[in-house]
Amino acid sequence: MAKDSSPVRFGIIGCGIIADIHAQSIAHIPEAVLAAAYDTKQEAAVRLTEQYGGEVCDSMEALLGRADVDVVCICTPSGMHIDQTVLAAQAGKHVLVEKPMAIRLEDVERMIEVCKDHNVLLATVFPRRMSPQAQYARKLIQEGRLGKLSLCSAYVMLYRDQAYYDSAGWRGTWAMDGGGA
């Protein structure tokens, strides 16, 4: 990662809807900057960089080859995460991968292994972790108001209407989405 007081420099692979959330977050962190973006639809990368800064790359390999990218946000269809994570780790980039991390357990295990082998950090997005409800539950647990917990689990039921699946051709497919929710 960046040394001394230099900002952490991010690259985004996949400039669809979720990439905006990543770029907004990067823009709100003084110690971070969006350095580059890549998408197979170049106009999506252009739109993102015009709004949040950074340069458009004409290939994923070009983005991964940049010395000014410390961390890569992988914002592509779920079925692509394994290959892109492996390439990013091999290029010495830390990886923040969108959820789900992968659609097969063996791919998750490979992602962890390759990042460990290349001494880079790997994280995945858990967007509900900072929700008011999760923070409230955390506060109750920290205050001991629920007693001593030895096990707990939570299930959040989410509904996706057909428009969600129609909004991108990969959603709900076995190959790229593990069949969907």
mmCIF file with all atom_site columns, C-alpha atoms in Angstrom:
data_model
loop_
_atom_site.group_PDB
_atom_site.id
_atom_site.type_symbol
_atom_site.label_atom_id
_atom_site.label_alt_id
_atom_site.label_comp_id
_atom_site.label_asym_id
_atom_site.label_entity_id
_atom_site.label_seq_id
_atom_site.pdbx_PDB_ins_code
_atom_site.Cartn_x
_atom_site.Cartn_y
_atom_site.Cartn_z
_atom_site.occupancy
_atom_site.B_iso_or_equiv
_atom_site.pdbx_formal_charge
_atom_site.auth_seq_id
_atom_site.auth_comp_id
_atom_site.auth_asym_id
_atom_site.auth_atom_id
_atom_site.pdbx_PDB_model_num
ATOM 1   C CA . MET A 1 1   ? 0.000   0.000   0.000   1.00 0.00 ? 1   MET A CA 1
ATOM 2   C CA . ALA A 1 2   ? 0.946   3.609   -0.151  1.00 0.00 ? 2   ALA A CA 1
ATOM 3   C CA . LYS A 1 3   ? 3.866   4.576   2.057   1.00 0.00 ? 3   LYS A CA 1
ATOM 4   C CA . ASP A 1 4   ? 4.094   7.590   4.389   1.00 0.00 ? 4   ASP A CA 1
ATOM 5   C CA . SER A 1 5   ? 1.263   10.091  3.897   1.00 0.00 ? 5   SER A CA 1
ATOM 6   C CA . SER A 1 6   ? 0.530   9.230   0.267   1.00 0.00 ? 6   SER A CA 1
ATOM 7   C CA . PRO A 1 7   ? -3.088  8.395   -0.460  1.00 0.00 ? 7   PRO A CA 1
ATOM 8   C CA . VAL A 1 8   ? -4.134  4.803   -1.091  1.00 0.00 ? 8   VAL A CA 1
ATOM 9   C CA . ARG A 1 9   ? -4.674  4.613   -4.845  1.00 0.00 ? 9   ARG A CA 1
ATOM 10  C CA . PHE A 1 10  ? -7.599  2.562   -6.130  1.00 0.00 ? 10  PHE A CA 1
ATOM 11  C CA . GLY A 1 11  ? -8.432  1.032   -9.469  1.00 0.00 ? 11  GLY A CA 1
ATOM 12  C CA . ILE A 1 12  ? -11.950 -0.132  -10.297 1.00 0.00 ? 12  ILE A CA 1
ATOM 13  C CA . ILE A 1 13  ? -12.605 -3.076  -12.600 1.00 0.00 ? 13  ILE A CA 1
ATOM 14  C CA . GLY A 1 14  ? -16.207 -3.090  -13.801 1.00 0.00 ? 14  GLY A CA 1
ATOM 15  C CA . CYS A 1 15  ? -17.892 0.304   -13.934 1.00 0.00 ? 15  CYS A CA 1
ATOM 16  C CA . GLY A 1 16  ? -21.559 -0.614  -13.599 1.00 0.00 ? 16  GLY A CA 1
ATOM 17  C CA . ILE A 1 17  ? -24.008 0.414   -10.903 1.00 0.00 ? 17  ILE A CA 1
ATOM 18  C CA . ILE A 1 18  ? -22.051 -0.782  -7.864  1.00 0.00 ? 18  ILE A CA 1
ATOM 19  C CA . ALA A 1 19  ? -18.841 0.919   -9.045  1.00 0.00 ? 19  ALA A CA 1
ATOM 20  C CA . ASP A 1 20  ? -20.491 4.277   -8.318  1.00 0.00 ? 20  ASP A CA 1
ATOM 21  C CA . ILE A 1 21  ? -20.791 3.305   -4.649  1.00 0.00 ? 21  ILE A CA 1
ATOM 22  C CA . HIS A 1 22  ? -17.099 2.365   -4.543  1.00 0.00 ? 22  HIS A CA 1
ATOM 23  C CA . ALA A 1 23  ? -16.069 5.582   -6.306  1.00 0.00 ? 23  ALA A CA 1
ATOM 24  C CA . GLN A 1 24  ? -18.243 7.696   -3.972  1.00 0.00 ? 24  GLN A CA 1
ATOM 25  C CA . SER A 1 25  ? -16.667 6.025   -0.958  1.00 0.00 ? 25  SER A CA 1
ATOM 26  C CA . ILE A 1 26  ? -13.158 6.558   -2.297  1.00 0.00 ? 26  ILE A CA 1
ATOM 27  C CA . ALA A 1 27  ? -13.988 10.224  -2.980  1.00 0.00 ? 27  ALA A CA 1
ATOM 28  C CA . HIS A 1 28  ? -15.144 10.708  0.632   1.00 0.00 ? 28  HIS A CA 1
ATOM 29  C CA . ILE A 1 29  ? -11.938 9.358   2.166   1.00 0.00 ? 29  ILE A CA 1
ATOM 30  C CA . PRO A 1 30  ? -9.177  11.988  2.294   1.00 0.00 ? 30  PRO A CA 1
ATOM 31  C CA . GLU A 1 31  ? -6.487  9.276   2.345   1.00 0.00 ? 31  GLU A CA 1
ATOM 32  C CA . ALA A 1 32  ? -7.789  7.632   -0.852  1.00 0.00 ? 32  ALA A CA 1
ATOM 33  C CA . VAL A 1 33  ? -7.927  8.480   -4.546  1.00 0.00 ? 33  VAL A CA 1
ATOM 34  C CA . LEU A 1 34  ? -9.367  6.820   -7.625  1.00 0.00 ? 34  LEU A CA 1
ATOM 35  C CA . ALA A 1 35  ? -6.400  6.353   -9.955  1.00 0.00 ? 35  ALA A CA 1
ATOM 36  C CA . ALA A 1 36  ? -7.905  4.289   -12.781 1.00 0.00 ? 36  ALA A CA 1
ATOM 37  C CA . ALA A 1 37  ? -10.951 2.426   -14.040 1.00 0.00 ? 37  ALA A CA 1
ATOM 38  C CA . TYR A 1 38  ? -11.610 -0.278  -16.607 1.00 0.00 ? 38  TYR A CA 1
ATOM 39  C CA . ASP A 1 39  ? -14.764 -1.726  -18.100 1.00 0.00 ? 39  ASP A CA 1
ATOM 40  C CA . THR A 1 40  ? -15.368 -3.748  -21.249 1.00 0.00 ? 40  THR A CA 1
ATOM 41  C CA . LYS A 1 41  ? -17.782 -0.937  -22.134 1.00 0.00 ? 41  LYS A CA 1
ATOM 42  C CA . GLN A 1 42  ? -15.322 1.934   -22.281 1.00 0.00 ? 42  GLN A CA 1
ATOM 43  C CA . GLU A 1 43  ? -18.085 4.540   -22.037 1.00 0.00 ? 43  GLU A CA 1
ATOM 44  C CA . ALA A 1 44  ? -18.885 3.244   -18.528 1.00 0.00 ? 44  ALA A CA 1
ATOM 45  C CA . ALA A 1 45  ? -15.279 3.793   -17.420 1.00 0.00 ? 45  ALA A CA 1
ATOM 46  C CA . VAL A 1 46  ? -15.262 7.235   -19.055 1.00 0.00 ? 46  VAL A CA 1
ATOM 47  C CA . ARG A 1 47  ? -18.452 8.206   -17.212 1.00 0.00 ? 47  ARG A CA 1
ATOM 48  C CA . LEU A 1 48  ? -17.035 7.036   -13.883 1.00 0.00 ? 48  LEU A CA 1
ATOM 49  C CA . THR A 1 49  ? -13.689 8.823   -14.243 1.00 0.00 ? 49  THR A CA 1
ATOM 50  C CA . GLU A 1 50  ? -15.313 12.025  -15.491 1.00 0.00 ? 50  GLU A CA 1
ATOM 51  C CA . GLN A 1 51  ? -17.338 12.108  -12.281 1.00 0.00 ? 51  GLN A CA 1
ATOM 52  C CA . TYR A 1 52  ? -14.760 10.855  -9.758  1.00 0.00 ? 52  TYR A CA 1
ATOM 53  C CA . GLY A 1 53  ? -11.346 11.337  -11.358 1.00 0.00 ? 53  GLY A CA 1
ATOM 54  C CA . GLY A 1 54  ? -8.747  8.843   -12.462 1.00 0.00 ? 54  GLY A CA 1
ATOM 55  C CA . GLU A 1 55  ? -7.786  7.589   -15.883 1.00 0.00 ? 55  GLU A CA 1
ATOM 56  C CA . VAL A 1 56  ? -9.529  5.133   -18.183 1.00 0.00 ? 56  VAL A CA 1
ATOM 57  C CA . CYS A 1 57  ? -7.584  1.966   -18.984 1.00 0.00 ? 57  CYS A CA 1
ATOM 58  C CA . ASP A 1 58  ? -8.149  0.113   -22.236 1.00 0.00 ? 58  ASP A CA 1
ATOM 59  C CA . SER A 1 59  ? -7.690  -3.319  -20.634 1.00 0.00 ? 59  SER A CA 1
ATOM 60  C CA . MET A 1 60  ? -7.749  -4.971  -17.240 1.00 0.00 ? 60  MET A CA 1
ATOM 61  C CA . GLU A 1 61  ? -4.099  -5.894  -17.723 1.00 0.00 ? 61  GLU A CA 1
ATOM 62  C CA . ALA A 1 62  ? -3.257  -2.222  -18.285 1.00 0.00 ? 62  ALA A CA 1
ATOM 63  C CA . LEU A 1 63  ? -4.968  -1.275  -15.027 1.00 0.00 ? 63  LEU A CA 1
ATOM 64  C CA . LEU A 1 64  ? -3.215  -4.061  -13.122 1.00 0.00 ? 64  LEU A CA 1
ATOM 65  C CA . GLY A 1 65  ? 0.124   -3.026  -14.591 1.00 0.00 ? 65  GLY A CA 1
ATOM 66  C CA . ARG A 1 66  ? -0.103  0.526   -13.271 1.00 0.00 ? 66  ARG A CA 1
ATOM 67  C CA . ALA A 1 67  ? 2.322   1.459   -10.525 1.00 0.00 ? 67  ALA A CA 1
ATOM 68  C CA . ASP A 1 68  ? -0.155  4.069   -9.258  1.00 0.00 ? 68  ASP A CA 1
ATOM 69  C CA . VAL A 1 69  ? -2.789  1.459   -8.294  1.00 0.00 ? 69  VAL A CA 1
ATOM 70  C CA . ASP A 1 70  ? -2.441  -0.074  -4.822  1.00 0.00 ? 70  ASP A CA 1
ATOM 71  C CA . VAL A 1 71  ? -5.884  -1.634  -4.419  1.00 0.00 ? 71  VAL A CA 1
ATOM 72  C CA . VAL A 1 72  ? -8.314  -3.013  -6.980  1.00 0.00 ? 72  VAL A CA 1
ATOM 73  C CA . CYS A 1 73  ? -12.080 -2.944  -6.453  1.00 0.00 ? 73  CYS A CA 1
ATOM 74  C CA . ILE A 1 74  ? -13.596 -5.803  -8.418  1.00 0.00 ? 74  ILE A CA 1
ATOM 75  C CA . CYS A 1 75  ? -17.133 -4.742  -9.341  1.00 0.00 ? 75  CYS A CA 1
ATOM 76  C CA . THR A 1 76  ? -17.909 -7.278  -12.056 1.00 0.00 ? 76  THR A CA 1
ATOM 77  C CA . PRO A 1 77  ? -20.375 -10.173 -12.305 1.00 0.00 ? 77  PRO A CA 1
ATOM 78  C CA . SER A 1 78  ? -19.812 -12.698 -9.525  1.00 0.00 ? 78  SER A CA 1
ATOM 79  C CA . GLY A 1 79  ? -18.645 -15.466 -11.846 1.00 0.00 ? 79  GLY A CA 1
ATOM 80  C CA . MET A 1 80  ? -15.669 -13.343 -12.914 1.00 0.00 ? 80  MET A CA 1
ATOM 81  C CA . HIS A 1 81  ? -14.343 -12.627 -9.421  1.00 0.00 ? 81  HIS A CA 1
ATOM 82  C CA . ILE A 1 82  ? -12.038 -15.649 -9.151  1.00 0.00 ? 82  ILE A CA 1
ATOM 83  C CA . ASP A 1 83  ? -10.020 -14.987 -12.306 1.00 0.00 ? 83  ASP A CA 1
ATOM 84  C CA . GLN A 1 84  ? -9.799  -11.242 -11.704 1.00 0.00 ? 84  GLN A CA 1
ATOM 85  C CA . THR A 1 85  ? -8.742  -11.696 -8.084  1.00 0.00 ? 85  THR A CA 1
ATOM 86  C CA . VAL A 1 86  ? -5.997  -14.109 -9.119  1.00 0.00 ? 86  VAL A CA 1
ATOM 87  C CA . LEU A 1 87  ? -4.695  -11.671 -11.753 1.00 0.00 ? 87  LEU A CA 1
ATOM 88  C CA . ALA A 1 88  ? -4.813  -8.739  -9.322  1.00 0.00 ? 88  ALA A CA 1
ATOM 89  C CA . ALA A 1 89  ? -2.959  -10.669 -6.614  1.00 0.00 ? 89  ALA A CA 1
ATOM 90  C CA . GLN A 1 90  ? -0.331  -11.830 -9.104  1.00 0.00 ? 90  GLN A CA 1
ATOM 91  C CA . ALA A 1 91  ? 0.130   -8.169  -10.057 1.00 0.00 ? 91  ALA A CA 1
ATOM 92  C CA . GLY A 1 92  ? 0.745   -7.327  -6.380  1.00 0.00 ? 92  GLY A CA 1
ATOM 93  C CA . LYS A 1 93  ? -2.531  -5.436  -5.888  1.00 0.00 ? 93  LYS A CA 1
ATOM 94  C CA . HIS A 1 94  ? -4.661  -5.636  -2.773  1.00 0.00 ? 94  HIS A CA 1
ATOM 95  C CA . VAL A 1 95  ? -8.217  -6.721  -3.597  1.00 0.00 ? 95  VAL A CA 1
ATOM 96  C CA . LEU A 1 96  ? -11.654 -5.561  -2.488  1.00 0.00 ? 96  LEU A CA 1
ATOM 97  C CA . VAL A 1 97  ? -14.162 -7.815  -4.221  1.00 0.00 ? 97  VAL A CA 1
ATOM 98  C CA . GLU A 1 98  ? -17.894 -7.240  -4.392  1.00 0.00 ? 98  GLU A CA 1
ATOM 99  C CA . LYS A 1 99  ? -20.301 -9.727  -2.891  1.00 0.00 ? 99  LYS A CA 1
ATOM 100 C CA . PRO A 1 100 ? -20.663 -12.550 -3.272  1.00 0.00 ? 100 PRO A CA 1
ATOM 101 C CA . MET A 1 101 ? -16.936 -13.157 -3.159  1.00 0.00 ? 101 MET A CA 1
ATOM 102 C CA . ALA A 1 102 ? -17.363 -16.085 -5.556  1.00 0.00 ? 102 ALA A CA 1
ATOM 103 C CA . ILE A 1 103 ? -20.087 -18.515 -6.533  1.00 0.00 ? 103 ILE A CA 1
ATOM 104 C CA . ARG A 1 104 ? -18.213 -21.688 -5.599  1.00 0.00 ? 104 ARG A CA 1
ATOM 105 C CA . LEU A 1 105 ? -16.464 -22.473 -2.309  1.00 0.00 ? 105 LEU A CA 1
ATOM 106 C CA . GLU A 1 106 ? -13.376 -23.800 -4.085  1.00 0.00 ? 106 GLU A CA 1
ATOM 107 C CA . ASP A 1 107 ? -13.055 -20.420 -5.839  1.00 0.00 ? 107 ASP A CA 1
ATOM 108 C CA . VAL A 1 108 ? -13.210 -18.598 -2.502  1.00 0.00 ? 108 VAL A CA 1
ATOM 109 C CA . GLU A 1 109 ? -10.509 -20.891 -1.133  1.00 0.00 ? 109 GLU A CA 1
ATOM 110 C CA . ARG A 1 110 ? -8.334  -20.280 -4.225  1.00 0.00 ? 110 ARG A CA 1
ATOM 111 C CA . MET A 1 111 ? -8.788  -16.502 -3.906  1.00 0.00 ? 111 MET A CA 1
ATOM 112 C CA . ILE A 1 112 ? -7.668  -16.608 -0.277  1.00 0.00 ? 112 ILE A CA 1
ATOM 113 C CA . GLU A 1 113 ? -4.717  -18.844 -1.139  1.00 0.00 ? 113 GLU A CA 1
ATOM 114 C CA . VAL A 1 114 ? -3.431  -16.755 -4.047  1.00 0.00 ? 114 VAL A CA 1
ATOM 115 C CA . CYS A 1 115 ? -3.704  -13.498 -2.105  1.00 0.00 ? 115 CYS A CA 1
ATOM 116 C CA . LYS A 1 116 ? -1.830  -15.055 0.807   1.00 0.00 ? 116 LYS A CA 1
ATOM 117 C CA . ASP A 1 117 ? 0.831   -16.417 -1.565  1.00 0.00 ? 117 ASP A CA 1
ATOM 118 C CA . HIS A 1 118 ? 1.341   -12.947 -3.089  1.00 0.00 ? 118 HIS A CA 1
ATOM 119 C CA . ASN A 1 119 ? 1.231   -11.154 0.280   1.00 0.00 ? 119 ASN A CA 1
ATOM 120 C CA . VAL A 1 120 ? -1.734  -8.949  -0.622  1.00 0.00 ? 120 VAL A CA 1
ATOM 121 C CA . LEU A 1 121 ? -4.856  -8.223  1.381   1.00 0.00 ? 121 LEU A CA 1
ATOM 122 C CA . LEU A 1 122 ? -8.220  -9.626  0.302   1.00 0.00 ? 122 LEU A CA 1
ATOM 123 C CA . ALA A 1 123 ? -11.570 -8.326  1.504   1.00 0.00 ? 123 ALA A CA 1
ATOM 124 C CA . THR A 1 124 ? -15.147 -8.659  0.400   1.00 0.00 ? 124 THR A CA 1
ATOM 125 C CA . VAL A 1 125 ? -18.056 -6.278  0.795   1.00 0.00 ? 125 VAL A CA 1
ATOM 126 C CA . PHE A 1 126 ? -20.535 -6.785  3.635   1.00 0.00 ? 126 PHE A CA 1
ATOM 127 C CA . PRO A 1 127 ? -22.846 -3.794  3.086   1.00 0.00 ? 127 PRO A CA 1
ATOM 128 C CA . ARG A 1 128 ? -25.237 -4.506  5.952   1.00 0.00 ? 128 ARG A CA 1
ATOM 129 C CA . ARG A 1 129 ? -22.429 -4.519  8.527   1.00 0.00 ? 129 ARG A CA 1
ATOM 130 C CA . MET A 1 130 ? -22.774 -0.770  9.081   1.00 0.00 ? 130 MET A CA 1
ATOM 131 C CA . SER A 1 131 ? -26.568 -0.594  8.902   1.00 0.00 ? 131 SER A CA 1
ATOM 132 C CA . PRO A 1 132 ? -28.339 1.037   11.855  1.00 0.00 ? 132 PRO A CA 1
ATOM 133 C CA . GLN A 1 133 ? -29.835 -2.344  12.762  1.00 0.00 ? 133 GLN A CA 1
ATOM 134 C CA . ALA A 1 134 ? -26.447 -4.088  12.816  1.00 0.00 ? 134 ALA A CA 1
ATOM 135 C CA . GLN A 1 135 ? -24.918 -1.246  14.818  1.00 0.00 ? 135 GLN A CA 1
ATOM 136 C CA . TYR A 1 136 ? -27.775 -1.428  17.322  1.00 0.00 ? 136 TYR A CA 1
ATOM 137 C CA . ALA A 1 137 ? -27.289 -5.185  17.722  1.00 0.00 ? 137 ALA A CA 1
ATOM 138 C CA . ARG A 1 138 ? -23.543 -4.626  18.186  1.00 0.00 ? 138 ARG A CA 1
ATOM 139 C CA . LYS A 1 139 ? -24.204 -2.028  20.880  1.00 0.00 ? 139 LYS A CA 1
ATOM 140 C CA . LEU A 1 140 ? -26.540 -4.394  22.740  1.00 0.00 ? 140 LEU A CA 1
ATOM 141 C CA . ILE A 1 141 ? -23.933 -7.154  22.604  1.00 0.00 ? 141 ILE A CA 1
ATOM 142 C CA . GLN A 1 142 ? -21.096 -4.863  23.731  1.00 0.00 ? 142 GLN A CA 1
ATOM 143 C CA . GLU A 1 143 ? -23.168 -3.585  26.642  1.00 0.00 ? 143 GLU A CA 1
ATOM 144 C CA . GLY A 1 144 ? -23.925 -7.164  27.687  1.00 0.00 ? 144 GLY A CA 1
ATOM 145 C CA . ARG A 1 145 ? -27.671 -6.496  27.502  1.00 0.00 ? 145 ARG A CA 1
ATOM 146 C CA . LEU A 1 146 ? -28.260 -9.837  25.787  1.00 0.00 ? 146 LEU A CA 1
ATOM 147 C CA . GLY A 1 147 ? -26.259 -11.843 28.304  1.00 0.00 ? 147 GLY A CA 1
ATOM 148 C CA . LYS A 1 148 ? -23.253 -13.930 27.393  1.00 0.00 ? 148 LYS A CA 1
ATOM 149 C CA . LEU A 1 149 ? -23.643 -15.028 23.781  1.00 0.00 ? 149 LEU A CA 1
ATOM 150 C CA . SER A 1 150 ? -22.160 -18.313 22.696  1.00 0.00 ? 150 SER A CA 1
ATOM 151 C CA . LEU A 1 151 ? -23.857 -18.558 19.302  1.00 0.00 ? 151 LEU A CA 1
ATOM 152 C CA . CYS A 1 152 ? -26.130 -16.465 17.208  1.00 0.00 ? 152 CYS A CA 1
ATOM 153 C CA . SER A 1 153 ? -27.252 -16.216 13.629  1.00 0.00 ? 153 SER A CA 1
ATOM 154 C CA . ALA A 1 154 ? -29.372 -13.833 11.646  1.00 0.00 ? 154 ALA A CA 1
ATOM 155 C CA . TYR A 1 155 ? -31.282 -14.157 8.438   1.00 0.00 ? 155 TYR A CA 1
ATOM 156 C CA . VAL A 1 156 ? -32.189 -11.168 6.332   1.00 0.00 ? 156 VAL A CA 1
ATOM 157 C CA . MET A 1 157 ? -34.814 -11.848 3.727   1.00 0.00 ? 157 MET A CA 1
ATOM 158 C CA . LEU A 1 158 ? -34.435 -9.641  0.652   1.00 0.00 ? 158 LEU A CA 1
ATOM 159 C CA . TYR A 1 159 ? -36.747 -9.483  -2.300  1.00 0.00 ? 159 TYR A CA 1
ATOM 160 C CA . ARG A 1 160 ? -35.522 -8.882  -5.846  1.00 0.00 ? 160 ARG A CA 1
ATOM 161 C CA . ASP A 1 161 ? -38.196 -8.192  -8.439  1.00 0.00 ? 161 ASP A CA 1
ATOM 162 C CA . GLN A 1 162 ? -37.883 -9.236  -12.061 1.00 0.00 ? 162 GLN A CA 1
ATOM 163 C CA . ALA A 1 163 ? -36.653 -5.755  -13.042 1.00 0.00 ? 163 ALA A CA 1
ATOM 164 C CA . TYR A 1 164 ? -33.517 -6.370  -10.960 1.00 0.00 ? 164 TYR A CA 1
ATOM 165 C CA . TYR A 1 165 ? -32.709 -9.536  -12.907 1.00 0.00 ? 165 TYR A CA 1
ATOM 166 C CA . ASP A 1 166 ? -33.593 -7.898  -16.221 1.00 0.00 ? 166 ASP A CA 1
ATOM 167 C CA . SER A 1 167 ? -31.233 -4.981  -15.504 1.00 0.00 ? 167 SER A CA 1
ATOM 168 C CA . ALA A 1 168 ? -28.136 -7.066  -16.320 1.00 0.00 ? 168 ALA A CA 1
ATOM 169 C CA . GLY A 1 169 ? -27.949 -10.176 -18.467 1.00 0.00 ? 169 GLY A CA 1
ATOM 170 C CA . TRP A 1 170 ? -25.708 -12.062 -16.012 1.00 0.00 ? 170 TRP A CA 1
ATOM 171 C CA . ARG A 1 171 ? -28.006 -11.748 -12.988 1.00 0.00 ? 171 ARG A CA 1
ATOM 172 C CA . GLY A 1 172 ? -29.699 -14.971 -12.011 1.00 0.00 ? 172 GLY A CA 1
ATOM 173 C CA . THR A 1 173 ? -27.578 -17.099 -14.383 1.00 0.00 ? 173 THR A CA 1
ATOM 174 C CA . TRP A 1 174 ? -25.741 -20.181 -13.162 1.00 0.00 ? 174 TRP A CA 1
ATOM 175 C CA . ALA A 1 175 ? -22.472 -19.223 -14.858 1.00 0.00 ? 175 ALA A CA 1
ATOM 176 C CA . MET A 1 176 ? -22.148 -15.675 -13.539 1.00 0.00 ? 176 MET A CA 1
ATOM 177 C CA . ASP A 1 177 ? -24.456 -15.496 -10.498 1.00 0.00 ? 177 ASP A CA 1
ATOM 178 C CA . GLY A 1 178 ? -24.544 -19.038 -9.144  1.00 0.00 ? 178 GLY A CA 1
ATOM 179 C CA . GLY A 1 179 ? -28.242 -19.130 -10.043 1.00 0.00 ? 179 GLY A CA 1
ATOM 180 C CA . GLY A 1 180 ? -29.025 -15.915 -8.171  1.00 0.00 ? 180 GLY A CA 1
ATOM 181 C CA . ALA A 1 181 ? -30.615 -15.444 -4.789  1.00 0.00 ? 181 ALA A CA 1
#
